[in-house]
Amino acid sequence: MTLRCDLVIRDATILDGTGAPRFRGDVAVEGDRIRAVGDLSSASGAEEVDAAGLALAPGFIDAHTHDDRLVLCGPECVHCKTSQGVTTVVVGNCGVSLAPLRLSSRPPPPLDLLGDESWFTLGGFGEYADALAKRPTAVNTFAFCGHQSLRVEAMEGDVYRAATDREIARMQDRLRESLRQGAGGFSTGLYYPPNMHAPTEEVIAIAEVVAQEGGLYATHMRDEADRVADSIRETARIGRESGNIEVVISHHKCSMPENFGRSRETLALIDALGQDQPLAFDVYPYPAGSTVLMPERLRQDVPVQVTWSVPHPEQAGRDLDAIARDWGMTRVAAAERLLPAGAIYFQMDEADVRRIMAHPRSMIGSDGIPHDAKPHPRLWGTFPRVLGHYVRDVGLFTLETAVHKMTGRTAAVFGLPGRGTIRPGSFADLVLFDAATVRDHATWADPEAISEGIARVWCNGETTFRAGQPSPGAAPGRFLGNPRLRDAA
Ligand code: ZN
Ligand code: CU
């Protein structure tokens, strides 16, 4: 009997997302699901794709993004994602989420990474889910509820201090409601000035709600520099004491020249702590970070490139020292004049980046910031950069391992059923690419260049990207809700 289905991808080199060795085979898709995998010579598809010489992997899951707003503006907006083979994004990271928060004045940084007050109109995650359903996009969305968003509401904007018990109770209620309405967990950005005033106990108290309702905890830690080890211990403690919840350390790094090389120590510490509790981390493949511009934290030995500025948009993409020279002032004075603004900080060591990426607990997450005028190139280049530069050119790890860090591992950490692996019954989130040519083209000077070597991308069985172009109008992405939600009693 012949199997007839919508699509058969033939003779592909299949990387199934589990990290298992590649194999040659066919994949049959019916509707939004993978129907069969293997030798399907007796099957026929309404569409047949000859994938000889190409690699077929599960669609990439971007473990760390700030795409909360990007996914709301329709499929055209997510070209930076689909063009890399990404089919699912994790939003709401670093304590910053669009929901549940309505604002009438400019949000305190870094909440303004998502936009000014005009974007903060969603009173809850139910409304966020509705907005995504009404105007779907071309990637699936998993959303965290951000600590800073909760704080701004509960503390009525007065956030440069610890929350009171009453405010903590308000945040707990709001988080509970958010998790029940589809937020998949709770994120913090304790590094940032408004949130660094939150003591560990405040975070534990709020995270207890995650333990009760189901979900995970992700954090941009308090300190990624001198006190990075203390921060890892604090993060693990929050996971344990809130009720043994799964923890994701966001964009793990050892920041600032005096900490270069310390990833040996931090990874050993994570492994030691991870023996008793679930602990993972994401990483982006570049030795520079990007966030809001913070004049008080500038250092002479860390070069800075401006990504956006409200009063001086013309300076986006320029080196801060060059701007300071032009303006005849110190770089701190120039930075103050640029505010509110964003920047890239060249603050990491390449050897640390490689060691962290190669560690078995790592997941690949871009941390791309999509609304910047001249964004960090990670927004457009992360996944092809790992596959091309780090796998093929550098030989840091195998293609199987790279794909696992972008798919199967990520789906397991976030608990995404039916995602991240190629097997019968899984969702047909797929990327077809040329392992010999895949390459990022986004650079510091030209950060929005599209990558090369991604042949075709399917999300829930529908083509979202093909031959260098997004598929016009295709919007098969879904809001993934909270896959770990326990039954509300
Ligand atoms: Zn962050
Ligand atoms: Cu981030």
Coordinates of C-alpha atoms and ligand atoms in Angstrom, one line a residue:
M1 CA 0.0 0.0 0.0
T2 CA 1.4 3.4 -0.8
L3 CA 1.4 6.1 1.7
R4 CA 0.1 9.4 0.2
C5 CA 0.7 12.6 2.0
D6 CA 1.2 16.3 1.5
L7 CA 4.9 16.4 1.3
V8 CA 7.8 14.0 0.9
I9 CA 11.4 15.2 1.4
R10 CA 13.6 12.7 -0.3
D11 CA 17.1 11.5 0.2
A12 CA 18.1 14.0 2.8
T13 CA 20.9 13.7 5.3
I14 CA 18.8 13.7 8.4
L15 CA 20.0 15.2 11.7
D16 CA 17.2 14.2 14.0
G17 CA 17.9 16.6 16.8
T18 CA 18.8 14.0 19.4
G19 CA 22.5 14.2 18.7
A20 CA 22.5 10.8 17.1
P21 CA 24.6 10.2 14.0
R22 CA 23.2 11.5 10.7
F23 CA 21.5 9.1 8.3
R24 CA 20.2 9.2 4.7
G25 CA 16.5 9.0 4.5
D26 CA 13.1 10.5 3.5
V27 CA 10.6 12.4 5.6
A28 CA 6.8 12.4 4.9
V29 CA 4.6 15.2 6.2
E30 CA 0.9 15.3 6.5
G31 CA -0.8 18.5 7.7
D32 CA 1.3 19.9 10.5
R33 CA 2.9 16.6 11.5
I34 CA 5.7 14.3 10.4
R35 CA 4.0 11.1 9.3
A36 CA 7.0 8.8 8.6
V37 CA 10.8 8.8 8.5
G38 CA 13.1 6.4 6.7
D39 CA 13.1 4.7 3.3
L40 CA 9.8 6.0 1.9
S41 CA 10.2 4.9 -1.7
S42 CA 6.7 3.5 -1.8
A43 CA 5.2 6.8 -0.5
S44 CA 4.1 9.7 -2.6
G45 CA 3.6 13.3 -1.8
A46 CA 1.5 16.0 -3.3
E47 CA 4.8 17.8 -3.2
E48 CA 8.1 16.0 -3.6
V49 CA 11.3 17.7 -2.6
D50 CA 14.7 16.3 -3.7
A51 CA 17.0 16.9 -0.8
A52 CA 20.0 15.0 -2.1
G53 CA 23.2 16.6 -0.7
L54 CA 21.3 18.7 1.8
A55 CA 20.9 18.4 5.6
L56 CA 17.5 18.2 7.2
A57 CA 17.1 19.1 10.8
P58 CA 14.3 20.0 13.2
G59 CA 13.4 23.7 12.9
F60 CA 15.8 25.7 15.2
I61 CA 14.5 26.9 18.5
D62 CA 16.0 30.3 19.5
A63 CA 16.3 29.7 23.3
H64 CA 16.8 33.4 24.1
T65 CA 15.2 36.3 22.3
H66 CA 13.5 39.7 22.9
D67 CA 11.0 39.1 20.1
D68 CA 7.9 39.8 22.3
R69 CA 6.9 42.6 20.0
L70 CA 8.4 41.3 16.8
V71 CA 6.1 38.3 16.7
L72 CA 3.0 40.6 17.0
C73 CA 3.6 42.5 13.8
G74 CA 3.0 39.6 11.3
P75 CA 5.1 37.1 9.4
E76 CA 7.0 39.8 7.4
C77 CA 8.7 40.9 10.6
V78 CA 10.4 37.6 11.4
H79 CA 12.5 37.3 8.3
C80 CA 15.6 37.6 10.6
K81 CA 14.4 34.4 12.2
T82 CA 13.1 32.3 9.4
S83 CA 16.1 33.1 7.2
Q84 CA 18.3 31.3 9.8
G85 CA 16.0 28.2 10.0
V86 CA 14.4 29.3 13.2
T87 CA 10.8 28.0 13.7
T88 CA 10.3 28.7 17.5
V89 CA 11.4 31.7 19.6
V90 CA 11.5 32.0 23.4
V91 CA 10.5 35.6 24.3
G92 CA 10.2 37.5 27.6
N93 CA 13.8 37.0 28.7
C94 CA 16.0 39.0 31.1
G95 CA 13.0 40.1 33.1
V96 CA 11.6 42.0 30.2
S97 CA 8.2 41.0 28.8
L98 CA 5.5 42.9 26.9
A99 CA 2.7 41.3 28.9
P100 CA 1.2 41.7 31.5
L101 CA 1.8 45.5 31.5
R102 CA 0.0 48.6 30.4
L103 CA 2.0 51.8 30.4
S104 CA 1.3 55.5 29.9
S105 CA 4.9 56.7 30.2
R106 CA 8.3 55.5 29.0
P107 CA 9.4 52.2 30.6
P108 CA 12.6 52.2 32.6
P109 CA 15.5 50.6 30.8
P110 CA 16.0 47.8 29.9
L111 CA 12.2 47.3 29.5
D112 CA 12.4 49.9 26.7
L113 CA 14.3 47.4 24.6
L114 CA 10.9 46.3 23.5
G115 CA 9.7 49.8 22.6
D116 CA 8.3 52.9 24.2
E117 CA 5.0 53.0 26.2
S118 CA 2.9 52.8 23.1
W119 CA 3.8 49.1 22.8
F120 CA 2.8 48.2 26.4
T121 CA -0.9 47.7 25.9
L122 CA -1.4 44.0 27.0
G123 CA -3.0 43.6 30.4
G124 CA -2.3 39.8 30.5
F125 CA -0.9 36.8 28.7
G126 CA -4.4 35.9 27.6
E127 CA -4.4 39.1 25.6
Y128 CA -0.9 38.3 24.3
A129 CA -2.1 34.9 23.1
D130 CA -5.2 36.5 21.5
A131 CA -3.0 39.1 19.7
L132 CA -0.9 36.3 18.3
A133 CA -3.9 34.3 17.3
K134 CA -5.5 37.3 15.6
R135 CA -2.4 38.2 13.7
P136 CA -0.2 35.1 13.6
T137 CA 3.4 35.0 12.6
A138 CA 5.8 32.6 10.9
V139 CA 7.4 31.2 14.1
N140 CA 6.1 29.5 17.2
T141 CA 6.3 31.5 20.4
F142 CA 7.1 30.4 24.0
A143 CA 6.8 33.3 26.4
F144 CA 8.3 34.1 29.8
C145 CA 6.7 36.5 32.2
G146 CA 9.3 39.1 33.1
H147 CA 10.2 40.2 36.6
Q148 CA 10.7 43.8 35.6
S149 CA 7.3 44.0 33.9
L150 CA 5.7 42.6 37.1
R151 CA 7.7 45.1 39.2
V152 CA 6.8 48.2 37.2
E153 CA 3.1 47.4 37.7
A154 CA 3.2 46.2 41.3
M155 CA 5.5 48.9 42.5
E156 CA 3.8 51.6 40.4
G157 CA 7.0 52.6 38.7
D158 CA 9.0 53.1 41.9
V159 CA 11.4 50.2 41.1
Y160 CA 14.8 51.3 42.3
R161 CA 14.3 49.5 45.6
A162 CA 13.3 46.1 47.1
A163 CA 9.6 45.3 46.8
T164 CA 7.4 45.2 50.0
D165 CA 5.5 42.1 51.1
R166 CA 2.3 43.5 49.6
E167 CA 4.1 44.2 46.3
I168 CA 5.5 40.7 46.3
A169 CA 2.0 39.3 46.8
R170 CA 0.8 41.4 43.9
M171 CA 3.6 40.0 41.7
Q172 CA 2.8 36.5 42.8
D173 CA -0.9 36.9 41.8
R174 CA 0.0 38.4 38.5
L175 CA 2.5 35.6 37.8
R176 CA 0.0 32.9 38.7
E177 CA -2.5 34.4 36.3
S178 CA 0.2 34.7 33.6
L179 CA 1.3 31.1 33.9
R180 CA -2.3 30.0 33.7
Q181 CA -2.9 32.1 30.7
G182 CA 0.1 30.7 28.8
A183 CA 3.4 32.1 30.1
G184 CA 5.8 29.2 30.2
G185 CA 7.9 30.5 33.2
F186 CA 9.4 33.5 35.0
S187 CA 12.5 35.5 34.0
T188 CA 14.6 38.0 35.8
G189 CA 17.3 40.5 34.8
L190 CA 18.9 41.1 38.2
Y191 CA 21.9 42.7 36.5
Y192 CA 20.0 45.8 35.6
P193 CA 19.8 48.9 37.9
P194 CA 16.0 48.8 38.6
N195 CA 16.1 45.0 39.3
M196 CA 19.4 44.7 41.1
H197 CA 17.6 46.1 44.2
A198 CA 15.5 43.0 44.3
P199 CA 17.0 40.7 47.0
T200 CA 17.3 37.0 46.4
E201 CA 14.4 36.4 48.8
E202 CA 12.1 38.6 46.6
V203 CA 12.9 36.4 43.6
I204 CA 12.5 33.1 45.5
A205 CA 9.1 34.2 46.8
I206 CA 7.9 35.0 43.3
A207 CA 9.4 31.9 41.8
E208 CA 7.5 29.8 44.3
V209 CA 4.5 30.4 42.1
V210 CA 6.3 28.7 39.2
A211 CA 6.9 25.7 41.4
Q212 CA 3.2 25.6 42.3
E213 CA 1.8 26.2 38.8
G214 CA 4.5 24.7 36.6
G215 CA 7.1 26.3 34.4
L216 CA 10.7 27.3 34.5
Y217 CA 13.0 30.1 35.7
A218 CA 15.4 31.9 33.4
T219 CA 17.8 34.6 34.5
H220 CA 20.2 37.3 33.3
M221 CA 22.2 37.0 36.5
R222 CA 23.1 39.7 38.9
D223 CA 26.7 39.6 37.9
E224 CA 28.5 38.0 34.9
A225 CA 31.8 39.6 35.8
D226 CA 33.8 39.5 39.1
R227 CA 31.0 37.8 41.0
V228 CA 29.9 35.4 38.3
A229 CA 30.4 32.4 40.6
D230 CA 28.3 34.0 43.4
S231 CA 25.6 34.7 40.8
I232 CA 25.5 31.1 39.7
R233 CA 25.2 30.0 43.3
E234 CA 22.4 32.5 43.8
T235 CA 20.6 31.3 40.7
A236 CA 20.8 27.7 41.8
R237 CA 19.6 28.6 45.2
I238 CA 16.5 30.4 43.7
G239 CA 15.8 27.2 41.7
R240 CA 16.1 25.0 44.8
E241 CA 14.4 27.1 47.4
S242 CA 11.5 28.1 45.3
G243 CA 10.6 24.4 45.0
N244 CA 13.2 22.7 42.8
I245 CA 12.3 24.3 39.5
E246 CA 14.2 24.0 36.2
V247 CA 16.6 26.9 35.8
V248 CA 18.1 28.4 32.7
I249 CA 21.1 30.8 33.1
S250 CA 20.7 33.2 30.2
H251 CA 23.6 34.0 27.8
H252 CA 26.2 32.5 30.0
K253 CA 29.5 34.5 29.8
C254 CA 32.5 35.6 31.9
S255 CA 32.5 39.3 31.4
M256 CA 35.4 41.8 31.5
P257 CA 39.1 41.2 30.8
E258 CA 40.0 40.3 34.4
N259 CA 37.6 37.4 34.2
F260 CA 38.7 36.0 30.9
G261 CA 39.3 32.2 31.2
R262 CA 37.0 31.8 34.2
S263 CA 34.5 29.7 32.2
R264 CA 36.6 26.6 33.3
E265 CA 35.5 27.5 36.9
T266 CA 31.9 28.5 36.1
L267 CA 31.2 25.4 34.0
A268 CA 32.6 23.1 36.7
L269 CA 30.4 24.9 39.3
I270 CA 27.3 24.6 37.1
D271 CA 28.0 20.9 36.6
A272 CA 28.5 20.4 40.4
L273 CA 25.3 22.2 41.2
G274 CA 23.5 20.5 38.3
Q275 CA 24.0 17.1 39.9
D276 CA 21.2 17.9 42.3
Q277 CA 18.9 20.1 40.3
P278 CA 18.0 20.9 36.7
L279 CA 20.3 23.5 35.4
A280 CA 20.9 24.6 31.8
F281 CA 22.2 27.7 30.0
D282 CA 22.0 29.4 26.6
V283 CA 24.8 31.1 24.8
Y284 CA 25.3 33.2 21.6
P285 CA 28.3 32.7 19.3
Y286 CA 30.0 36.1 19.6
P287 CA 32.5 37.6 22.0
A288 CA 30.4 40.8 22.5
G289 CA 27.1 41.5 24.2
S290 CA 24.4 44.0 23.6
T291 CA 21.9 45.8 25.8
V292 CA 20.9 49.3 26.8
L293 CA 23.7 51.9 27.0
M294 CA 24.7 52.4 30.7
P295 CA 27.2 55.4 31.1
E296 CA 27.9 54.5 34.7
R297 CA 29.2 51.1 33.7
L298 CA 31.5 52.1 30.9
R299 CA 35.2 51.0 31.0
Q300 CA 38.1 52.2 29.0
D301 CA 39.2 48.7 28.1
V302 CA 35.8 47.6 26.7
P303 CA 35.0 49.0 23.2
V304 CA 31.4 50.1 22.7
Q305 CA 29.4 50.4 19.5
V306 CA 26.1 52.3 19.6
T307 CA 23.0 50.3 18.4
W308 CA 20.4 53.0 18.8
S309 CA 19.8 56.4 20.3
V310 CA 16.5 58.3 20.7
P311 CA 18.0 61.9 20.6
H312 CA 20.8 60.9 18.2
P313 CA 19.6 58.2 15.8
E314 CA 22.3 59.2 13.3
Q315 CA 25.0 57.8 15.7
A316 CA 23.7 54.2 15.5
G317 CA 26.4 51.9 14.4
R318 CA 29.3 54.1 15.4
D319 CA 32.0 53.6 18.0
L320 CA 31.5 55.5 21.2
D321 CA 35.0 56.8 21.3
A322 CA 34.7 58.2 17.8
I323 CA 31.4 59.9 18.8
A324 CA 33.1 61.4 21.9
R325 CA 36.0 62.7 19.8
D326 CA 33.6 64.3 17.3
W327 CA 31.7 66.0 20.1
G328 CA 34.8 67.0 22.0
M329 CA 33.8 65.4 25.3
T330 CA 34.5 62.3 27.4
R331 CA 32.9 59.0 26.4
V332 CA 30.8 59.1 29.6
A333 CA 29.5 62.5 28.7
A334 CA 28.9 61.4 25.1
A335 CA 27.0 58.3 26.4
E336 CA 24.9 60.5 28.6
R337 CA 24.0 62.7 25.7
L338 CA 22.9 59.6 23.6
L339 CA 20.4 58.3 26.2
P340 CA 18.1 56.6 26.0
A341 CA 20.2 54.3 23.8
G342 CA 21.6 50.9 23.2
A343 CA 25.1 49.5 22.7
I344 CA 27.3 46.5 21.9
Y345 CA 30.0 45.8 24.5
F346 CA 33.1 43.9 23.4
Q347 CA 33.6 42.3 26.8
M348 CA 34.2 38.6 26.3
D349 CA 37.0 36.2 25.5
E350 CA 36.7 34.1 22.4
A351 CA 38.1 31.0 24.3
D352 CA 35.4 31.4 26.9
V353 CA 32.7 31.7 24.3
R354 CA 33.9 28.5 22.7
R355 CA 34.2 26.6 25.9
I356 CA 30.7 27.6 27.0
M357 CA 29.2 26.8 23.6
A358 CA 30.9 23.3 23.6
H359 CA 29.6 22.4 27.0
P360 CA 26.9 19.6 26.9
R361 CA 24.4 21.8 28.9
S362 CA 24.5 24.7 26.4
M363 CA 21.6 25.7 24.1
I364 CA 22.0 28.2 21.3
G365 CA 20.0 31.4 21.8
S366 CA 20.6 34.6 19.8
D367 CA 19.7 37.2 22.4
G368 CA 18.9 39.3 19.2
I369 CA 17.4 42.7 19.8
P370 CA 15.1 43.2 16.9
H371 CA 14.2 46.9 17.1
D372 CA 17.7 48.4 17.3
A373 CA 18.6 50.7 14.4
K374 CA 22.0 48.9 14.0
P375 CA 21.6 45.7 15.9
H376 CA 24.2 43.2 17.2
P377 CA 24.8 40.8 14.2
R378 CA 23.6 37.9 16.4
L379 CA 20.0 38.9 15.4
W380 CA 20.5 37.7 11.8
G381 CA 23.5 35.5 12.1
T382 CA 23.5 33.3 15.2
F383 CA 22.4 29.8 13.9
P384 CA 24.3 29.9 10.5
R385 CA 27.3 31.2 12.4
V386 CA 27.3 28.1 14.7
L387 CA 26.8 25.7 11.8
G388 CA 29.2 27.4 9.4
H389 CA 31.9 29.1 11.4
Y390 CA 32.0 27.0 14.5
V391 CA 31.2 23.5 13.2
R392 CA 32.7 23.5 9.7
D393 CA 35.5 26.1 9.8
V394 CA 36.6 25.8 13.5
G395 CA 35.6 22.2 14.2
L396 CA 34.4 23.1 17.7
F397 CA 31.9 20.2 17.7
T398 CA 30.0 18.0 15.3
L399 CA 27.0 19.0 13.2
E400 CA 24.9 16.6 15.2
T401 CA 25.9 18.3 18.4
A402 CA 25.2 21.7 17.0
V403 CA 21.8 20.8 15.8
H404 CA 21.0 19.1 19.2
K405 CA 21.9 22.4 21.0
M406 CA 19.5 24.2 18.7
T407 CA 16.6 21.7 18.8
G408 CA 16.3 18.5 20.9
R409 CA 18.1 19.8 23.9
T410 CA 16.2 23.1 23.9
A411 CA 12.8 21.4 23.5
A412 CA 13.7 19.1 26.4
V413 CA 14.7 22.0 28.7
F414 CA 11.7 24.1 27.9
G415 CA 9.4 21.0 27.8
L416 CA 8.0 21.6 24.3
P417 CA 6.1 18.5 23.3
G418 CA 6.5 17.3 19.7
R419 CA 9.2 19.9 18.9
G420 CA 12.9 19.6 18.5
T421 CA 13.2 16.1 17.0
I422 CA 12.5 14.5 13.6
R423 CA 10.3 11.5 14.3
P424 CA 6.9 10.2 13.3
G425 CA 4.2 12.2 15.2
S426 CA 6.4 15.3 15.8
F427 CA 5.3 18.7 14.5
A428 CA 6.7 19.4 11.0
D429 CA 9.1 22.1 12.0
L430 CA 12.0 21.5 9.6
V431 CA 15.0 23.2 8.1
L432 CA 16.8 22.1 5.0
F433 CA 20.3 23.5 4.6
D434 CA 23.6 23.0 2.9
A435 CA 26.2 22.0 5.5
A436 CA 29.0 22.8 3.0
T437 CA 27.9 26.4 2.4
V438 CA 25.8 27.6 5.4
R439 CA 27.3 30.8 6.7
D440 CA 26.4 34.0 8.5
H441 CA 27.0 37.3 6.7
A442 CA 25.9 39.7 9.4
T443 CA 28.8 41.7 10.7
W444 CA 29.4 44.5 13.2
A445 CA 29.4 47.0 10.3
D446 CA 26.6 45.4 8.3
P447 CA 24.5 43.5 10.9
E448 CA 21.3 42.9 8.9
A449 CA 22.8 40.8 6.1
I450 CA 20.9 37.6 5.4
S451 CA 22.7 34.3 5.9
E452 CA 23.6 31.8 3.2
G453 CA 22.9 28.1 2.8
I454 CA 19.4 27.8 4.3
A455 CA 17.4 26.2 1.5
R456 CA 14.0 25.9 3.0
V457 CA 12.1 26.1 6.3
W458 CA 8.8 24.6 7.3
C459 CA 6.9 25.5 10.5
N460 CA 3.9 23.3 11.4
G461 CA 4.1 21.8 7.9
E462 CA 4.0 25.1 6.0
T463 CA 6.8 26.7 4.1
T464 CA 8.0 29.9 5.8
F465 CA 11.3 30.5 3.9
R466 CA 12.5 29.3 0.6
A467 CA 15.4 30.2 -1.8
G468 CA 16.5 33.3 0.1
Q469 CA 13.0 34.6 0.5
P470 CA 10.3 34.5 3.2
S471 CA 7.0 32.9 1.9
P472 CA 4.6 35.8 1.5
G473 CA 1.7 35.6 3.9
A474 CA 2.7 32.3 5.5
A475 CA 1.9 32.5 9.2
P476 CA 1.8 29.0 10.6
G477 CA 3.4 30.0 13.9
R478 CA 1.5 29.2 17.1
F479 CA 1.6 30.4 20.7
L480 CA 2.9 27.4 22.6
G481 CA 1.3 28.3 25.9
N482 CA 2.6 26.8 29.2
P483 CA 3.5 23.2 28.4
R484 CA 4.3 22.5 32.1
L485 CA 1.1 23.9 33.5
R486 CA -0.4 21.8 36.3
D487 CA -4.1 21.4 36.4
A488 CA -5.6 24.4 38.1
A489 CA -7.4 22.9 41.1
Ligands
ZN1 ZN 20.1 39.5 29.2
CU2 CU 18.5 38.9 26.8

